[in-house]
Short mmCIF file of C-alpha atoms in Angstrom, two decimals:
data_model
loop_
_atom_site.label_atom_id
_atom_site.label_comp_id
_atom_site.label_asym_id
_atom_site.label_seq_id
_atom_site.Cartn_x
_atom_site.Cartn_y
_atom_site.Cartn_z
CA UNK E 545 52.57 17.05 -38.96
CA UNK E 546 52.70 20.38 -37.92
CA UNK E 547 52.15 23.39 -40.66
CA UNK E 548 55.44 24.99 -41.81
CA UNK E 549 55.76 28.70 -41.03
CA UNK E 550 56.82 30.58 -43.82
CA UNK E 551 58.97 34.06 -43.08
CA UNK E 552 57.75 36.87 -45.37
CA UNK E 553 60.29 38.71 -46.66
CA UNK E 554 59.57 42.57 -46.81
CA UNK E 555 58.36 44.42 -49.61
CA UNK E 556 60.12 46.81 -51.53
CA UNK E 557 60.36 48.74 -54.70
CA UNK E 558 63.88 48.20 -55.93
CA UNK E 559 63.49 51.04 -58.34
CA UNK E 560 64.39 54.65 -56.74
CA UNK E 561 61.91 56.09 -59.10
CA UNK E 562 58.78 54.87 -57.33
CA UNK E 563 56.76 57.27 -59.69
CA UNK E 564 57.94 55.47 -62.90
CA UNK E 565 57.48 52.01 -61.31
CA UNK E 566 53.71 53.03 -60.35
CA UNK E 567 53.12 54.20 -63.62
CA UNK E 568 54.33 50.91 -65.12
CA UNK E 569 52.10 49.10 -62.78
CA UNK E 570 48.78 51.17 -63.98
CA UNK E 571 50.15 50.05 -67.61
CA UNK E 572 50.27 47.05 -67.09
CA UNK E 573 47.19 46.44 -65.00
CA UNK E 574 45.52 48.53 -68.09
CA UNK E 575 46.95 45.80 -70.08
CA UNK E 576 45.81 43.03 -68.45
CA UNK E 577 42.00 44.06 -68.43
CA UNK E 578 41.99 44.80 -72.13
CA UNK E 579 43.41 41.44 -72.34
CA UNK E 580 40.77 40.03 -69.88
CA UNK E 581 38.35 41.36 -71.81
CA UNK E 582 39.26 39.62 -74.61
CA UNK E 583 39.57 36.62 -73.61
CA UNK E 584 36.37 36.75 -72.03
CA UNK E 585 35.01 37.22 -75.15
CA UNK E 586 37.18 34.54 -76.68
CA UNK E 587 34.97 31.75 -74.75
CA UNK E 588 31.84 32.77 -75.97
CA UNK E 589 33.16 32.37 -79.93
CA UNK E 590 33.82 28.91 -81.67
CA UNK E 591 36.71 26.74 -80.52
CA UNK E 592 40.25 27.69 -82.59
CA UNK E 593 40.39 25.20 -85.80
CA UNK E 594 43.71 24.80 -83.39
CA UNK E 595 41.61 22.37 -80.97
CA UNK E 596 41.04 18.74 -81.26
CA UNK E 597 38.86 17.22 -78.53
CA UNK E 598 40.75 13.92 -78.70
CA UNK E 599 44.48 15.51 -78.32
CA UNK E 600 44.19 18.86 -76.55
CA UNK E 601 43.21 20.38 -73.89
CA UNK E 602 40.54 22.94 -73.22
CA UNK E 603 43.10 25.68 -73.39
CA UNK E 604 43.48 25.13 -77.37
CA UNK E 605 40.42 26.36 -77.63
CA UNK E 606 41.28 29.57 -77.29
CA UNK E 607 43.94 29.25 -79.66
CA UNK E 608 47.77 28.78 -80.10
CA UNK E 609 48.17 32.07 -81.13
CA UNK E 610 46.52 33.33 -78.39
CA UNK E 611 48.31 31.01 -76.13
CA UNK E 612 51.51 32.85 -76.88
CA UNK E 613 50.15 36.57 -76.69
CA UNK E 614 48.82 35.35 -73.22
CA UNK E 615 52.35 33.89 -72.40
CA UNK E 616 54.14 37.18 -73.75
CA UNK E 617 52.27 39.06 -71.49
CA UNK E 618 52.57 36.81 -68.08
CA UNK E 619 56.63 36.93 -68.70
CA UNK E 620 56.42 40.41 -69.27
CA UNK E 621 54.89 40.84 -66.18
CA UNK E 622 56.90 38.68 -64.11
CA UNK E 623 60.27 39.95 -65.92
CA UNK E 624 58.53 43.45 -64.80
CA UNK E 625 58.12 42.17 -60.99
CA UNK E 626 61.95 40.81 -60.60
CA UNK E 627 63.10 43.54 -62.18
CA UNK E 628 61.91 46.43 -59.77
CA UNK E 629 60.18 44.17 -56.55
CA UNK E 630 61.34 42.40 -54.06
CA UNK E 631 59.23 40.62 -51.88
CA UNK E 632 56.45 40.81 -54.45
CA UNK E 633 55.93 36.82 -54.10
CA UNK E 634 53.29 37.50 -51.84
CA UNK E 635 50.79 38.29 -55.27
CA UNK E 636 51.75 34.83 -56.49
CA UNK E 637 51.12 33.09 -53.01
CA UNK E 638 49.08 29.32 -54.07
CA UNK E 639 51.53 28.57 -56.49
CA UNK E 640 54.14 26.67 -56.16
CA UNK E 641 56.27 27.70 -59.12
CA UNK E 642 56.98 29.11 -62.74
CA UNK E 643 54.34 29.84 -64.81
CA UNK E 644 52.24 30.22 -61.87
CA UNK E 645 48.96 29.50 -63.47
CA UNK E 646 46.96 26.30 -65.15
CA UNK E 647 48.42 26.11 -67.96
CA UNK E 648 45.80 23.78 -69.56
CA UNK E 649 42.43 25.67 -68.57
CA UNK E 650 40.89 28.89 -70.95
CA UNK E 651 42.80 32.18 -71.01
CA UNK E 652 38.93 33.50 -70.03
CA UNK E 653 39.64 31.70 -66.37
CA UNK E 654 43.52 32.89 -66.40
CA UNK E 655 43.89 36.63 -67.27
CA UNK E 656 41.73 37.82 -64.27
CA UNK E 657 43.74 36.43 -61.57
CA UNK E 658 46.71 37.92 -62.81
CA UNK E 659 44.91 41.36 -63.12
CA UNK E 660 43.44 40.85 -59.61
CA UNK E 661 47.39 40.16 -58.77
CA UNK E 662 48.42 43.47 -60.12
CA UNK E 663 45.54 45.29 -58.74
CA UNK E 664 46.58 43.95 -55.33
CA UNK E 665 50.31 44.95 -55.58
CA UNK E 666 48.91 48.55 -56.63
CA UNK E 667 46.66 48.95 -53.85
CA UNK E 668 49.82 47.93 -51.30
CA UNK E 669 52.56 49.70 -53.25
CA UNK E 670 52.09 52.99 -50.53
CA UNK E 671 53.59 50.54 -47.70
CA UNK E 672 55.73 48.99 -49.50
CA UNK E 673 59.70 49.57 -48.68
CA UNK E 674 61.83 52.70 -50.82
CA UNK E 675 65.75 52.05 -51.60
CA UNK E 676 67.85 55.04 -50.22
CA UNK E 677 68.27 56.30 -53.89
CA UNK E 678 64.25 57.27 -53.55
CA UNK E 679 64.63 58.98 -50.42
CA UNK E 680 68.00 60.96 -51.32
CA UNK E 681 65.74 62.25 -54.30
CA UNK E 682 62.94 63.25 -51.33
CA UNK E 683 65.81 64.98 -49.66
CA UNK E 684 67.24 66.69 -52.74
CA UNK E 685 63.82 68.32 -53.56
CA UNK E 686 63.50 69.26 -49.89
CA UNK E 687 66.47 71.57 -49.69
CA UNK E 688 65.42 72.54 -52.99
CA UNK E 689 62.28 73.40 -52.10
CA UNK E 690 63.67 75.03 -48.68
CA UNK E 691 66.12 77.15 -50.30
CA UNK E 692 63.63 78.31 -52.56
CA UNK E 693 61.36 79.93 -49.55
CA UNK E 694 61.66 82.69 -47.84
CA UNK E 695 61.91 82.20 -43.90
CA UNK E 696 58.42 82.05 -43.27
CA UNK E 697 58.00 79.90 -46.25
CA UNK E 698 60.84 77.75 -44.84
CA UNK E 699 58.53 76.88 -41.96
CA UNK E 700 55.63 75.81 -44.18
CA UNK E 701 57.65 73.71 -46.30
CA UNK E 702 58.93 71.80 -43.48
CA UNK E 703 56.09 70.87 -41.89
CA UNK E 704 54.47 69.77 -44.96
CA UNK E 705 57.09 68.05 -45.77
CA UNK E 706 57.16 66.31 -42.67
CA UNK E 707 53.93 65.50 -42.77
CA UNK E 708 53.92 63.62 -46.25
CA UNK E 709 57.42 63.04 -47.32
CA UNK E 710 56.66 61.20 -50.21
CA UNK E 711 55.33 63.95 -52.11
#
């Protein structure tokens, strides 16, 4: 059977104010390591009074409670990725669907793929796709920045703007 070729979509930031979506991203990714950190530290402790060998699975051992703070935070971060992404699949690639994760292994084996995730979309956010609204903004500061200069200055401004428009 031959392998199925899957088209990537391209990948874009939705959100004209790439600068606010990039900070979000650093939040969350600070997030998720104080959470992996944590639950790192949750498998070397005692098993939740939550977790009985004969009915649960190894995931109870870190805890109902837990279970749900973990949960929180993967919807969060998904909600986060519709929300202002397109194309972002790519970070969830090996999974077939929602939640996108073993749901019955430790939160210690869990919460550092999805930081890895996050990390990944961070380090590829600079080729990633801007809506118009981000690039009318680029404009508007341009002129701003060219009316602003004297006609030397106007020179300057253009060729470093020309050079790194997303500045």
């Amino acid at each position: 059977m031959p392998r199925e070729i899957r088209v990537q979509t391209p990948v874009a930031i939705t959100n004209p104010n790439k600068a606010w979506v990039s900070s979000e991203v650093d939040k969350l990714i600070a997030e998720w390591s104080e959470w992996a950190n944590f639950c790192t530290m949750l498998a070397t402790e005692p098993d939740s009074p939550d977790y009985n060998p004969q009915t649960c699975s190894e995931a109870i051992k870190d805890g109902r409670e837990n279970l749900q703070k973990h949960k929180i935070l993967r919807e969060k971060t998904l909600v986060f990725l519709r929300n202002h992404f397109s194309g972002s699949e790519f970070i969830l690639d090996g999974w077939y669907d929602h939640p996108y994760e073993s749901v019955t292994s430790r939160l210690s084996d869990r919460a550092p793929y999805w930081l890895h995730r996050l990390e990944v979309l961070k380090a590829s956010m600079g080729y990633f796709q801007l809506p118009d609204g981000f690039w009318q903004g680029q404009g508007k500061k341009f002129l701003e920045a060219l009316s602003d200069a004297t006609a030397e200055g106007a020179i300057d401004v253009a060729k470093s703007w020309l050079r790194n428009p997303t500045n």
